[in-house]
mmCIF file with all atom_site columns, C-alpha atoms in Angstrom:
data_model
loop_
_atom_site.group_PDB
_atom_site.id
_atom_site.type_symbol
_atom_site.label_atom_id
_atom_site.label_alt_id
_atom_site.label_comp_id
_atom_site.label_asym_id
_atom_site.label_entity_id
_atom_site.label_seq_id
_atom_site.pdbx_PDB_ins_code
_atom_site.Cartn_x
_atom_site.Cartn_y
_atom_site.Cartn_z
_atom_site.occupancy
_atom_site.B_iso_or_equiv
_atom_site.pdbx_formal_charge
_atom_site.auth_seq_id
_atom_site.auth_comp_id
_atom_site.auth_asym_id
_atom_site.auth_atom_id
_atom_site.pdbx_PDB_model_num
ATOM 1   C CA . UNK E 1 1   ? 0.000   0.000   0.000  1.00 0.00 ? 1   UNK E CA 1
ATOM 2   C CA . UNK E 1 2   ? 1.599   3.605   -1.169 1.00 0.00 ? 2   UNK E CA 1
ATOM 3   C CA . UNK E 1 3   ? -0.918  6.441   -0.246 1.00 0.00 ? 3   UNK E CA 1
ATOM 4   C CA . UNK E 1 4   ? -0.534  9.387   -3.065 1.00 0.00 ? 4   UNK E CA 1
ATOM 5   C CA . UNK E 1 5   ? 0.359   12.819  -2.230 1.00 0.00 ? 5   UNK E CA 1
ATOM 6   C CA . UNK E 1 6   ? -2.385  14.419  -1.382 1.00 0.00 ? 6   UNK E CA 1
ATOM 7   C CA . UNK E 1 7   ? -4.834  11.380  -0.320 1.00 0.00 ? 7   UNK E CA 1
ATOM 8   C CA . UNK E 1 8   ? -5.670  10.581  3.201  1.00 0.00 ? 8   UNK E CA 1
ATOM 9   C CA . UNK E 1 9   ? -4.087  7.746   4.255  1.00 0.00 ? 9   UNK E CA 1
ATOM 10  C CA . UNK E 1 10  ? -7.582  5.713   5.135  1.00 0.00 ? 10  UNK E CA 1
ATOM 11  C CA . UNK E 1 11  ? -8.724  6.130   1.717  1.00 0.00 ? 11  UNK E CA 1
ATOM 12  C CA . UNK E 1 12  ? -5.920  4.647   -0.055 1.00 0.00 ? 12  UNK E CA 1
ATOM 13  C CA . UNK E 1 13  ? -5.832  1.715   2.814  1.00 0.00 ? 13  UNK E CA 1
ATOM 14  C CA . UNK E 1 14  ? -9.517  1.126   2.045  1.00 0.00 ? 14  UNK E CA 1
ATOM 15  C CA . UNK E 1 15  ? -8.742  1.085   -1.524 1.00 0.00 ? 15  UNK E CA 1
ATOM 16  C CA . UNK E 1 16  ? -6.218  -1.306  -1.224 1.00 0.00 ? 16  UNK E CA 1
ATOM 17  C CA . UNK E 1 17  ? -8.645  -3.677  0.606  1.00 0.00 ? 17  UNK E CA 1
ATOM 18  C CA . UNK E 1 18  ? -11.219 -3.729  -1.539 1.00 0.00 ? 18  UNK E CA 1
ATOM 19  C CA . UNK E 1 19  ? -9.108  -4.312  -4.603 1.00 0.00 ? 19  UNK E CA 1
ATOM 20  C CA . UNK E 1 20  ? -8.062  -7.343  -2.896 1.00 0.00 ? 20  UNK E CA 1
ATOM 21  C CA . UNK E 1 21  ? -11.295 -8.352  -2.125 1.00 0.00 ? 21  UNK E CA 1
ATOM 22  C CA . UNK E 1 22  ? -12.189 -8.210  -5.397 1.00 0.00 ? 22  UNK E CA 1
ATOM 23  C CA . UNK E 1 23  ? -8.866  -10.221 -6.370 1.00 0.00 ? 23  UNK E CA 1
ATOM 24  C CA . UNK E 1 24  ? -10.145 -13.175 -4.253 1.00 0.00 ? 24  UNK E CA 1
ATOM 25  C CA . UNK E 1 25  ? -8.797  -11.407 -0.580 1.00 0.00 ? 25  UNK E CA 1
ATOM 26  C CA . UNK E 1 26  ? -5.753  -12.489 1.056  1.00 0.00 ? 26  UNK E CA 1
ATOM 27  C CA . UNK E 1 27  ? -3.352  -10.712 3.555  1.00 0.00 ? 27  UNK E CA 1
ATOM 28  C CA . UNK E 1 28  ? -2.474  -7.353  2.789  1.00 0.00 ? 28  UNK E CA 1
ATOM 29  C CA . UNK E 1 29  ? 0.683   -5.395  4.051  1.00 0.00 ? 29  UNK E CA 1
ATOM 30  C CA . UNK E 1 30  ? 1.330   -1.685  4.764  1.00 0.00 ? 30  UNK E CA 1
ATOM 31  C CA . UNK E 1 31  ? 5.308   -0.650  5.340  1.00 0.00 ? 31  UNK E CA 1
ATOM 32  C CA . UNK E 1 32  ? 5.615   2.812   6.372  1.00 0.00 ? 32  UNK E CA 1
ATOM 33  C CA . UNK E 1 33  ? 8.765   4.718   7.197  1.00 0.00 ? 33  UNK E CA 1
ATOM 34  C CA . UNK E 1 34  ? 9.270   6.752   10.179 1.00 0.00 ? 34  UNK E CA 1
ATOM 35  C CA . UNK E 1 35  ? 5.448   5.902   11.222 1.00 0.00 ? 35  UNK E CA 1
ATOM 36  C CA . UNK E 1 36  ? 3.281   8.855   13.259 1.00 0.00 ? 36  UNK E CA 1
ATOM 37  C CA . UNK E 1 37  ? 0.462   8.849   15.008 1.00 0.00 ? 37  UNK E CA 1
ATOM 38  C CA . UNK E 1 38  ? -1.766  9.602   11.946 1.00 0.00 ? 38  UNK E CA 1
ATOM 39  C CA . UNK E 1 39  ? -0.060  6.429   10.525 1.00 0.00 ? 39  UNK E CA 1
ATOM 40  C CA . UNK E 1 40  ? -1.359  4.274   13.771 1.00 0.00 ? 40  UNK E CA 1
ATOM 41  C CA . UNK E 1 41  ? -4.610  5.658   13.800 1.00 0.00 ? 41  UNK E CA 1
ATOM 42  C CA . UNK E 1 42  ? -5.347  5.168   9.842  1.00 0.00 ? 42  UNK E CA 1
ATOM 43  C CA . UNK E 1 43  ? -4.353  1.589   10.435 1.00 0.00 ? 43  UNK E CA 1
ATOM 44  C CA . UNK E 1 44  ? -6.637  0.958   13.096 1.00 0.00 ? 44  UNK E CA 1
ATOM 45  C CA . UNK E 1 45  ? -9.212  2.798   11.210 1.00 0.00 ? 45  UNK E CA 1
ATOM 46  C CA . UNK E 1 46  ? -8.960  0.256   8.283  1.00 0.00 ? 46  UNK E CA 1
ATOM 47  C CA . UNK E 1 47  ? -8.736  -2.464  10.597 1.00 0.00 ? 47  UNK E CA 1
ATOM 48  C CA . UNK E 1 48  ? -5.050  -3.200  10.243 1.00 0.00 ? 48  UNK E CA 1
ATOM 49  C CA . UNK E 1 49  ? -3.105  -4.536  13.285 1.00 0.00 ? 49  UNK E CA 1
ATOM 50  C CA . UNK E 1 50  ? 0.442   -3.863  13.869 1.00 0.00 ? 50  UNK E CA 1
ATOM 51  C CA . UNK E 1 51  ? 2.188   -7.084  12.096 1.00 0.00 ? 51  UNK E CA 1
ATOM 52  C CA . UNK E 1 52  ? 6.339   -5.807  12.440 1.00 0.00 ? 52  UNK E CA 1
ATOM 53  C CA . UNK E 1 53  ? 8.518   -3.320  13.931 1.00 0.00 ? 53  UNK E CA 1
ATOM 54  C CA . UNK E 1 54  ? 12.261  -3.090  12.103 1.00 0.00 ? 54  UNK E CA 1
ATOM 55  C CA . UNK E 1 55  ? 14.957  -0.897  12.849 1.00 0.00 ? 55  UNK E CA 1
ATOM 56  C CA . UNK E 1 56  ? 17.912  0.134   10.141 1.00 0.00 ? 56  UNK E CA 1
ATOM 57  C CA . UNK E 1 57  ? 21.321  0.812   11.970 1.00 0.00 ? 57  UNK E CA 1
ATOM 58  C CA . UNK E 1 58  ? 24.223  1.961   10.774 1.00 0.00 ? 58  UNK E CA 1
ATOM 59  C CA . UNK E 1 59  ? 27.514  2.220   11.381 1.00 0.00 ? 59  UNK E CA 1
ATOM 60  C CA . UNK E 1 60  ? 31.154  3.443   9.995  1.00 0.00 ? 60  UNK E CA 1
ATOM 61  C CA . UNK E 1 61  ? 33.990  1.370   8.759  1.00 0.00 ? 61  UNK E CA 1
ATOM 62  C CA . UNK E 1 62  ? 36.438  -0.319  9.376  1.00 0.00 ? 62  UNK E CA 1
ATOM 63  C CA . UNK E 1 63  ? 35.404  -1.446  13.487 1.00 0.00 ? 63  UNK E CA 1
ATOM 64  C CA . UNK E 1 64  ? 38.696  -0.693  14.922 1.00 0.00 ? 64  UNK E CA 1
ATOM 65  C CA . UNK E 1 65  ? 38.324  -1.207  18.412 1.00 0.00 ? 65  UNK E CA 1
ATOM 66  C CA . UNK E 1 66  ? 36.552  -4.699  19.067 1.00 0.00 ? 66  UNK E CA 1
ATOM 67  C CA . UNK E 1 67  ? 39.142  -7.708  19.185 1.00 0.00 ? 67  UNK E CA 1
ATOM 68  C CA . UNK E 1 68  ? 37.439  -11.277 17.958 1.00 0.00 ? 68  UNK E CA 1
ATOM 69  C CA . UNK E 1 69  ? 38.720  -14.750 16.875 1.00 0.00 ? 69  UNK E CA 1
ATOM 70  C CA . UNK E 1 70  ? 36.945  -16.557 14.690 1.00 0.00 ? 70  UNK E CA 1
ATOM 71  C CA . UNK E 1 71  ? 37.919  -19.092 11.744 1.00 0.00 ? 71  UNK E CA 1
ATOM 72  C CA . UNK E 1 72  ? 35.811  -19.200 8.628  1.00 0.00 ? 72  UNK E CA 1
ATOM 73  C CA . UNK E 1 73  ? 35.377  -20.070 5.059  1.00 0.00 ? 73  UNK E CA 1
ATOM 74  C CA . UNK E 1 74  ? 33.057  -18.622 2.476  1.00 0.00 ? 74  UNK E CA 1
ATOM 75  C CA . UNK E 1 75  ? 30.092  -20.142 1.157  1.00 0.00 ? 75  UNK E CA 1
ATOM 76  C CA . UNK E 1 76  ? 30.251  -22.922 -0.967 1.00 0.00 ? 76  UNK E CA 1
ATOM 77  C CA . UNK E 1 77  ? 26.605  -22.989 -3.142 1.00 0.00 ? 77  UNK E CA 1
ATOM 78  C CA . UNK E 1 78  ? 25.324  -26.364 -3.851 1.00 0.00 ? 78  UNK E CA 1
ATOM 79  C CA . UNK E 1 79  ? 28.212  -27.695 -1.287 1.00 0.00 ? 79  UNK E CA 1
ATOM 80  C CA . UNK E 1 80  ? 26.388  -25.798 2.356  1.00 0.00 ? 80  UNK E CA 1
ATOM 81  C CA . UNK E 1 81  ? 22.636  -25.705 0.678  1.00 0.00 ? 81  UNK E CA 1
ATOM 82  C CA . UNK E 1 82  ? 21.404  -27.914 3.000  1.00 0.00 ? 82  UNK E CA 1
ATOM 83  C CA . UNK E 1 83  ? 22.818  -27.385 5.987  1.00 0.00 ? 83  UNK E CA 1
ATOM 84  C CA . UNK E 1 84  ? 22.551  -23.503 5.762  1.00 0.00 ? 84  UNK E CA 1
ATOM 85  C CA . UNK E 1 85  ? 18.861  -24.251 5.944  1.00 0.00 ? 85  UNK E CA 1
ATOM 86  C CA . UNK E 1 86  ? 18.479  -26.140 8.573  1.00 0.00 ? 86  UNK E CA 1
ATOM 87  C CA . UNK E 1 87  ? 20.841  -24.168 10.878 1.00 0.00 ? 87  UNK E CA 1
ATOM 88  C CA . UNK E 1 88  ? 18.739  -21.225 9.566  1.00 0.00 ? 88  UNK E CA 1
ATOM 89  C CA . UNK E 1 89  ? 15.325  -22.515 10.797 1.00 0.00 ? 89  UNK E CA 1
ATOM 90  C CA . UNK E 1 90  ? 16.988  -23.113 13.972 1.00 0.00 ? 90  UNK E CA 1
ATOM 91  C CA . UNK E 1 91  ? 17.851  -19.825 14.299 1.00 0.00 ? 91  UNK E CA 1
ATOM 92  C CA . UNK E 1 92  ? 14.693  -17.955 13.568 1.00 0.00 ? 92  UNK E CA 1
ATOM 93  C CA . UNK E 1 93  ? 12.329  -20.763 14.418 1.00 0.00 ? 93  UNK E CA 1
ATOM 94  C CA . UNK E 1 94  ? 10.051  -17.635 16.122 1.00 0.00 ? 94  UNK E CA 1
ATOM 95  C CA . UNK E 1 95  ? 10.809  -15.065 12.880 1.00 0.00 ? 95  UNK E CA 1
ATOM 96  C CA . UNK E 1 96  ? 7.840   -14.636 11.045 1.00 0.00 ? 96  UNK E CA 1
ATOM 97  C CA . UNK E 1 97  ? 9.406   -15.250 7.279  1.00 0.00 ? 97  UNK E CA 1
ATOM 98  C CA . UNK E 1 98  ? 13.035  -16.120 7.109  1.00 0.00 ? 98  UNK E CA 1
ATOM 99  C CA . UNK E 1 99  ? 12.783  -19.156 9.587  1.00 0.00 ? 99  UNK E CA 1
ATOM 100 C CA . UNK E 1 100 ? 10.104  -20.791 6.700  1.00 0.00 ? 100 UNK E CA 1
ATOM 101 C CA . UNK E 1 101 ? 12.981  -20.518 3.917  1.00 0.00 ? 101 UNK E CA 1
ATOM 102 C CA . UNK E 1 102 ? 13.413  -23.377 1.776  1.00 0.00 ? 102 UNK E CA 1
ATOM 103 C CA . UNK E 1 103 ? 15.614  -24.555 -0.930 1.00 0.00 ? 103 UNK E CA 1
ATOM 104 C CA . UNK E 1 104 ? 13.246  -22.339 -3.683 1.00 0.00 ? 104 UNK E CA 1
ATOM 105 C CA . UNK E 1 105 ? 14.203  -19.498 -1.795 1.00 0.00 ? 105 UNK E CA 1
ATOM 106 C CA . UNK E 1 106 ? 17.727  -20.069 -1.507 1.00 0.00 ? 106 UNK E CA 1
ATOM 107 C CA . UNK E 1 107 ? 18.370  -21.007 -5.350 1.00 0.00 ? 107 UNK E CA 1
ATOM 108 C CA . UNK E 1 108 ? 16.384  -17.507 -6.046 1.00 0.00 ? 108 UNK E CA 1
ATOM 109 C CA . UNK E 1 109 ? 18.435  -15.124 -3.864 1.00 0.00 ? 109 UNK E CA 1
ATOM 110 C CA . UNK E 1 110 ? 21.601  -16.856 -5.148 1.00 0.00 ? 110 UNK E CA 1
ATOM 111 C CA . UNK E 1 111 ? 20.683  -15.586 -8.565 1.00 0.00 ? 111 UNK E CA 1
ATOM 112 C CA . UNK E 1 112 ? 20.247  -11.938 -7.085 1.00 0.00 ? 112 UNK E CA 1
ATOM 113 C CA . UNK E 1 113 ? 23.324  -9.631  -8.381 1.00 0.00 ? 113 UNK E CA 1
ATOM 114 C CA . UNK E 1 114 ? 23.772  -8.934  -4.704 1.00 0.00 ? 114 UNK E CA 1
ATOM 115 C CA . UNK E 1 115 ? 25.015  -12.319 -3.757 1.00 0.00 ? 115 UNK E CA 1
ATOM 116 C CA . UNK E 1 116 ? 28.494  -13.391 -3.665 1.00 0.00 ? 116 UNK E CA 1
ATOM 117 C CA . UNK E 1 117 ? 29.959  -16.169 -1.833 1.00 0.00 ? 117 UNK E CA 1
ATOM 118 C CA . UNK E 1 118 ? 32.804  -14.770 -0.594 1.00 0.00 ? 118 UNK E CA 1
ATOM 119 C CA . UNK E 1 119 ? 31.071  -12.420 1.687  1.00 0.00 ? 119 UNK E CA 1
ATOM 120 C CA . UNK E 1 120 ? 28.859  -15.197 3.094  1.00 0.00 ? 120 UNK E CA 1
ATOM 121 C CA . UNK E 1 121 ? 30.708  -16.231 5.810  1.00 0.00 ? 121 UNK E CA 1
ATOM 122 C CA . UNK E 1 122 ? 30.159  -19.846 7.416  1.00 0.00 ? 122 UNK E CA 1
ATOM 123 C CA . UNK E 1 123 ? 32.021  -21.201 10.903 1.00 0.00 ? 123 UNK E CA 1
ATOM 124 C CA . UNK E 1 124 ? 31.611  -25.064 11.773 1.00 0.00 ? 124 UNK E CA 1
ATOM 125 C CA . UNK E 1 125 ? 32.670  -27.164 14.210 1.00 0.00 ? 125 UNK E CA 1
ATOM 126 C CA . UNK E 1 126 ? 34.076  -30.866 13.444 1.00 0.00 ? 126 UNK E CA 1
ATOM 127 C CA . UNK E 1 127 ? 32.220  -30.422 10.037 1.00 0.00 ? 127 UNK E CA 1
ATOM 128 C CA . UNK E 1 128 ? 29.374  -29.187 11.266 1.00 0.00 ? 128 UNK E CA 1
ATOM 129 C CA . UNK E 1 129 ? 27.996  -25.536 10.408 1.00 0.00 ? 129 UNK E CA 1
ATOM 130 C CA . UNK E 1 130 ? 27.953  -23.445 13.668 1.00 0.00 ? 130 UNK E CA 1
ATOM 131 C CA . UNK E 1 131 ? 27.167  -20.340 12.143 1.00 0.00 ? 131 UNK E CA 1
ATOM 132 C CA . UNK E 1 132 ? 26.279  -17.691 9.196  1.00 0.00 ? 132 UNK E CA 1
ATOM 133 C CA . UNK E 1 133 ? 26.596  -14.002 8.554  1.00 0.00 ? 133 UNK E CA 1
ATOM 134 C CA . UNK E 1 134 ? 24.820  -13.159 4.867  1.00 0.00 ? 134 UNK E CA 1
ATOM 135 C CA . UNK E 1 135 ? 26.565  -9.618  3.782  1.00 0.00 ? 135 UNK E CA 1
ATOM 136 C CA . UNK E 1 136 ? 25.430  -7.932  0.335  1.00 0.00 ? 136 UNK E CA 1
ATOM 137 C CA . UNK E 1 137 ? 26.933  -5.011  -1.340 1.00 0.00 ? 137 UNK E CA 1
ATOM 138 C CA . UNK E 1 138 ? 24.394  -2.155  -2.536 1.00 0.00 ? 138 UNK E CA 1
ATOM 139 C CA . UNK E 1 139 ? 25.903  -1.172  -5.358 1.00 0.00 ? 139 UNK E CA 1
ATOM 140 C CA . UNK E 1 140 ? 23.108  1.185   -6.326 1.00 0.00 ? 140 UNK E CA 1
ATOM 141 C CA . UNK E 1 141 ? 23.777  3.346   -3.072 1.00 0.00 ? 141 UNK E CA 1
ATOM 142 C CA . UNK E 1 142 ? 26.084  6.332   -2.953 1.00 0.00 ? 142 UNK E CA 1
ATOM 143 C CA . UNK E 1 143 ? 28.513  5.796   -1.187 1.00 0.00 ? 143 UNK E CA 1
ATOM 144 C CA . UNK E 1 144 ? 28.153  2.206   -1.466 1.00 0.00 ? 144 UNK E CA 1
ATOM 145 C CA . UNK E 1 145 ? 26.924  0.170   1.414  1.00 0.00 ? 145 UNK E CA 1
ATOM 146 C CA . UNK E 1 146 ? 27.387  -2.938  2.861  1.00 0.00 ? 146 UNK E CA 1
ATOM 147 C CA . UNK E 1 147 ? 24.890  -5.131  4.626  1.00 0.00 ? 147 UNK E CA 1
ATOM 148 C CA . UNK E 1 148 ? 24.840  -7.456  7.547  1.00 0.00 ? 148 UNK E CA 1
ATOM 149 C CA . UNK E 1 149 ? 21.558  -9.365  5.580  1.00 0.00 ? 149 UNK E CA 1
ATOM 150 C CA . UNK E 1 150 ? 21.495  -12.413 7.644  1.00 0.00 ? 150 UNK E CA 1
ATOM 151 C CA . UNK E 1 151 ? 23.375  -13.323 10.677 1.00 0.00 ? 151 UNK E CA 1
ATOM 152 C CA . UNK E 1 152 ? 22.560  -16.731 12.594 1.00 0.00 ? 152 UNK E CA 1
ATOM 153 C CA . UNK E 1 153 ? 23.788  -19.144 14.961 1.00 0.00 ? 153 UNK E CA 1
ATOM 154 C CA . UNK E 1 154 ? 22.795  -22.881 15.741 1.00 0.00 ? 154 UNK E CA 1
ATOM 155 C CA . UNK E 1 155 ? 21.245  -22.646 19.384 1.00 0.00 ? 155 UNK E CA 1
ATOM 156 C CA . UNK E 1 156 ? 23.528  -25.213 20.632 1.00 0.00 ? 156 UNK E CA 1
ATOM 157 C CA . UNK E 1 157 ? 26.495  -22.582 20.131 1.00 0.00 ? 157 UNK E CA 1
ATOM 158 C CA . UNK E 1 158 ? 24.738  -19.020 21.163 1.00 0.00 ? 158 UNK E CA 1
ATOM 159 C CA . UNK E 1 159 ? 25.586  -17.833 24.225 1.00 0.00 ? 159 UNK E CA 1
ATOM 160 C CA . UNK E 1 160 ? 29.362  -18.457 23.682 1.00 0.00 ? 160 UNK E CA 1
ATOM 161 C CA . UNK E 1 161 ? 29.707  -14.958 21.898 1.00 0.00 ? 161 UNK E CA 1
ATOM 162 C CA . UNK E 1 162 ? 29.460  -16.605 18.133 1.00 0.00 ? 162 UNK E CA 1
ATOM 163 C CA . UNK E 1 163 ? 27.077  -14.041 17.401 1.00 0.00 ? 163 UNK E CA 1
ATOM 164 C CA . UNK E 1 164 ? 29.278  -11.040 18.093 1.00 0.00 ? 164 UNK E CA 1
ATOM 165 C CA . UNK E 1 165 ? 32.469  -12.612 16.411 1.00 0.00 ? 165 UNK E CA 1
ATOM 166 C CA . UNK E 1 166 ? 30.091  -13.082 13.107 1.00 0.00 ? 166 UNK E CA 1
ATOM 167 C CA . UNK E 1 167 ? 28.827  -9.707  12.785 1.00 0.00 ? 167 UNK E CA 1
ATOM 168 C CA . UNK E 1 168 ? 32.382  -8.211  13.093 1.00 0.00 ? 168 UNK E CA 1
ATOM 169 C CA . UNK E 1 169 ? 33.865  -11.339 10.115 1.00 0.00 ? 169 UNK E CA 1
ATOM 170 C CA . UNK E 1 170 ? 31.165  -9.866  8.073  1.00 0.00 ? 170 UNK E CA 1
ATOM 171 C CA . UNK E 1 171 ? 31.577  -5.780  8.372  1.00 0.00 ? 171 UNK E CA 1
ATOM 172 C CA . UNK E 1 172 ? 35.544  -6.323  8.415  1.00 0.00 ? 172 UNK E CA 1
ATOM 173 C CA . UNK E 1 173 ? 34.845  -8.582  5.293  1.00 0.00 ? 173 UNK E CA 1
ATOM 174 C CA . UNK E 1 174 ? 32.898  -5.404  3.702  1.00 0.00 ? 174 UNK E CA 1
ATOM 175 C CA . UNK E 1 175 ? 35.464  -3.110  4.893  1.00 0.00 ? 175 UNK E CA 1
ATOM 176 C CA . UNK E 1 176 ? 38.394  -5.322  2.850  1.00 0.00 ? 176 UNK E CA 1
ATOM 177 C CA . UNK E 1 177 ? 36.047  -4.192  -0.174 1.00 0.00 ? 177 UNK E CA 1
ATOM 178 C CA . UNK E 1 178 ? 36.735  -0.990  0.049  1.00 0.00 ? 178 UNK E CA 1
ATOM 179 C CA . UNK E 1 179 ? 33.422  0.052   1.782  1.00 0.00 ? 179 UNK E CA 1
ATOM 180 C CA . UNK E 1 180 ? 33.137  2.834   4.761  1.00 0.00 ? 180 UNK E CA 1
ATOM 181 C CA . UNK E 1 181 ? 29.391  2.292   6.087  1.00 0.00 ? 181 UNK E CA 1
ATOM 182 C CA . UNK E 1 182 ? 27.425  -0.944  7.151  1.00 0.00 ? 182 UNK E CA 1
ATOM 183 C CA . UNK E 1 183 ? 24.390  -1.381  7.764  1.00 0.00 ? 183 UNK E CA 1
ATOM 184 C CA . UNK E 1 184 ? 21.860  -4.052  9.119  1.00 0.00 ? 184 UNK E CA 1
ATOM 185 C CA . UNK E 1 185 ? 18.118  -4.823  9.810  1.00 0.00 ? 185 UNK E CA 1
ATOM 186 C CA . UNK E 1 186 ? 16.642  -5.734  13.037 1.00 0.00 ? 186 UNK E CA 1
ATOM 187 C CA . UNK E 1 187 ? 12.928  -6.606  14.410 1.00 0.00 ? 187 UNK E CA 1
ATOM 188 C CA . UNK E 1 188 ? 12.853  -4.295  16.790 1.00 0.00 ? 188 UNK E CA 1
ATOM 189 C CA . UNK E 1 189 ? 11.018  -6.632  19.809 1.00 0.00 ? 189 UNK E CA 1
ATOM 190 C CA . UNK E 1 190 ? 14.467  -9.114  19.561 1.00 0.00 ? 190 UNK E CA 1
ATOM 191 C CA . UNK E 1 191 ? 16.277  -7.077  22.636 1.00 0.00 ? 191 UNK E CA 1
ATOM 192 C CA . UNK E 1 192 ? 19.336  -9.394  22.751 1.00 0.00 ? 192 UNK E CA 1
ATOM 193 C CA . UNK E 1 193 ? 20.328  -8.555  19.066 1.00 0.00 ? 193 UNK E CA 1
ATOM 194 C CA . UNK E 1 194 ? 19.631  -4.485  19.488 1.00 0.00 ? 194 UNK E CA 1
ATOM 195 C CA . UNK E 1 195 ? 21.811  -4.306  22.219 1.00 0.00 ? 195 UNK E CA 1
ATOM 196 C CA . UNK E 1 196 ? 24.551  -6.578  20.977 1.00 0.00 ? 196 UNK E CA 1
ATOM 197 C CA . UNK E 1 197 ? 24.470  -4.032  17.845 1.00 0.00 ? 197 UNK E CA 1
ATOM 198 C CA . UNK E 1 198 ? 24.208  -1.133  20.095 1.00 0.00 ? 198 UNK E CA 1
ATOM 199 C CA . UNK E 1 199 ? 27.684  -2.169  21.254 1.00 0.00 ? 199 UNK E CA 1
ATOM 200 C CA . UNK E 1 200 ? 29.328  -2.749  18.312 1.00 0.00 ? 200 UNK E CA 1
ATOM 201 C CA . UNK E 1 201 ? 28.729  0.660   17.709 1.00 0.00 ? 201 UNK E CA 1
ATOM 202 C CA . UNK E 1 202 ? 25.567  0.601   15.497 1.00 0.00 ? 202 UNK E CA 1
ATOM 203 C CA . UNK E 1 203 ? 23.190  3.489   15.622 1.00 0.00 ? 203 UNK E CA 1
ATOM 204 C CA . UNK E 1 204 ? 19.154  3.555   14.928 1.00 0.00 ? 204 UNK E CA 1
ATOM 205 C CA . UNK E 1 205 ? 18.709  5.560   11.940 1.00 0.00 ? 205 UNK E CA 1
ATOM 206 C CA . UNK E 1 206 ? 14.841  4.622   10.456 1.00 0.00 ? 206 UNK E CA 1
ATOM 207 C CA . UNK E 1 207 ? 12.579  3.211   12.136 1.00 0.00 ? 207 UNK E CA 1
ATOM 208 C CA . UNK E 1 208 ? 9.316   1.068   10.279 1.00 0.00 ? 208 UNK E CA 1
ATOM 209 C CA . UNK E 1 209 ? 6.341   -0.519  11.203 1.00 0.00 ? 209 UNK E CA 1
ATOM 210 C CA . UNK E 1 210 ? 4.422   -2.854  9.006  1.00 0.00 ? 210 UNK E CA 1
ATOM 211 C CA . UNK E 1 211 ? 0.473   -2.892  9.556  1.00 0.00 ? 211 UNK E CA 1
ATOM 212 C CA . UNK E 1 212 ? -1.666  -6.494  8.058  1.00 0.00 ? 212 UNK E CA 1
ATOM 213 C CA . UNK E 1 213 ? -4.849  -6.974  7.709  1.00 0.00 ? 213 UNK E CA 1
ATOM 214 C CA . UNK E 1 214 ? -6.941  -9.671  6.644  1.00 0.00 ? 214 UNK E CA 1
ATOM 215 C CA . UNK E 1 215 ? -9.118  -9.181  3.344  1.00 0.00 ? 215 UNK E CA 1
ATOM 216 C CA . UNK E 1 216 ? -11.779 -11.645 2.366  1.00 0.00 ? 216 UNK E CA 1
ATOM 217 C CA . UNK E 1 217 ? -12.939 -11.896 -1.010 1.00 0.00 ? 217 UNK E CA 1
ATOM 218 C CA . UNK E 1 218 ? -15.750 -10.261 -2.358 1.00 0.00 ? 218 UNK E CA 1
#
């Protein structure tokens, strides 16, 4: 849903809904940046509950100040397939899309011009994957940015500071591409990861909210 300039928010949400009725219903979504109160109260308005919160943080490169050891080898596709999947669902068994990704999903974002092996970084333990951090290059952004896209641990190894060491593997790894600024996602309800970010020096820059509601069809 993208309300035009000049059109009152419930309008365009009520819109949306009923062209979705009419397309057989289904769940509709409504991402808004930097949300306000007229935002909250359209949304109730059209009968759309609050579905996500995400913050973007940012931060400079290189990290200079925050020690780690941590051994790890890129990606291999076709090679890790499988068991980047599973260790993926066991990380984000309570996340509301990326736990459900399957091998479809996988073989389509390896086609995206944003992946690249080399920055996917992978830690095991006697042959075992341990760990992930997913880091694209936007390419498209001036000055260019690198992402922290995906970063995940298998719950028998969190707790032992895997999660930390990852994160800083994957913004040195964007640094050593000549890249000054990283930047991440987070659901903003997942305290642990905020404030691990938080300390690595990440700042809240954009806040959004994502409003669903229910349409049946017509």
């Amino acid at each position: 849903v993208t309300p035009q300039p000049g059109q009152p928010i419930i309008d365009e949400l009520r819109q949306a809904s009923n062209e979705l009725a009419r397309r057989g219903g289904g769940l509709l979504h409504w991402w808004v940046t930097a949300p306000s109160p007229e935002h909250e109260q359209a949304a109730e308005a059209a009968g759309f509950n609050l579905y996500r919160r995400l913050h973007r943080m940012e931060r400079p490169l290189p990290v200079t100040d925050e020690p780690y050891d941590l051994s790890w080898r890129p990606f291999r596709p076709g090679v890790d397939d499988a068991a980047w999947l599973e260790v993926n669902r066991l990380s984000f068994s309570n996340h509301p899309i990326q736990g459900t990704m399957v091998q479809e999903d996988l073989d389509r974002a390896k086609v995206d011009p944003t992946f690249d092996p080399e920055g996917f970084v992978i830690t095991s333990e006697g042959g075992q994957m341990t760990g992930f951090c997913w880091t694209k290059i936007h390419h498209d952004a001036k000055p260019l940015v690198g992402e922290i896209y995906i970063i995940g641990a298998h719950p028998n190894c969190q707790g032992r500071g895997l999660g930390r060491a990852l994160v800083l593997a994957g913004l040195n790894w964007l640094h050593g591409q000549g890249l000054t600024l990283g930047m991440l996602y987070v659901e903003a309800n997942n305290d642990p990861a905020v404030r691990l970010y938080l300390r690595l020096g990440f700042e809240i820059v954009h806040d959004f909210r994502c409003w669903r509601c229910k349409v049946e069809a017509a």
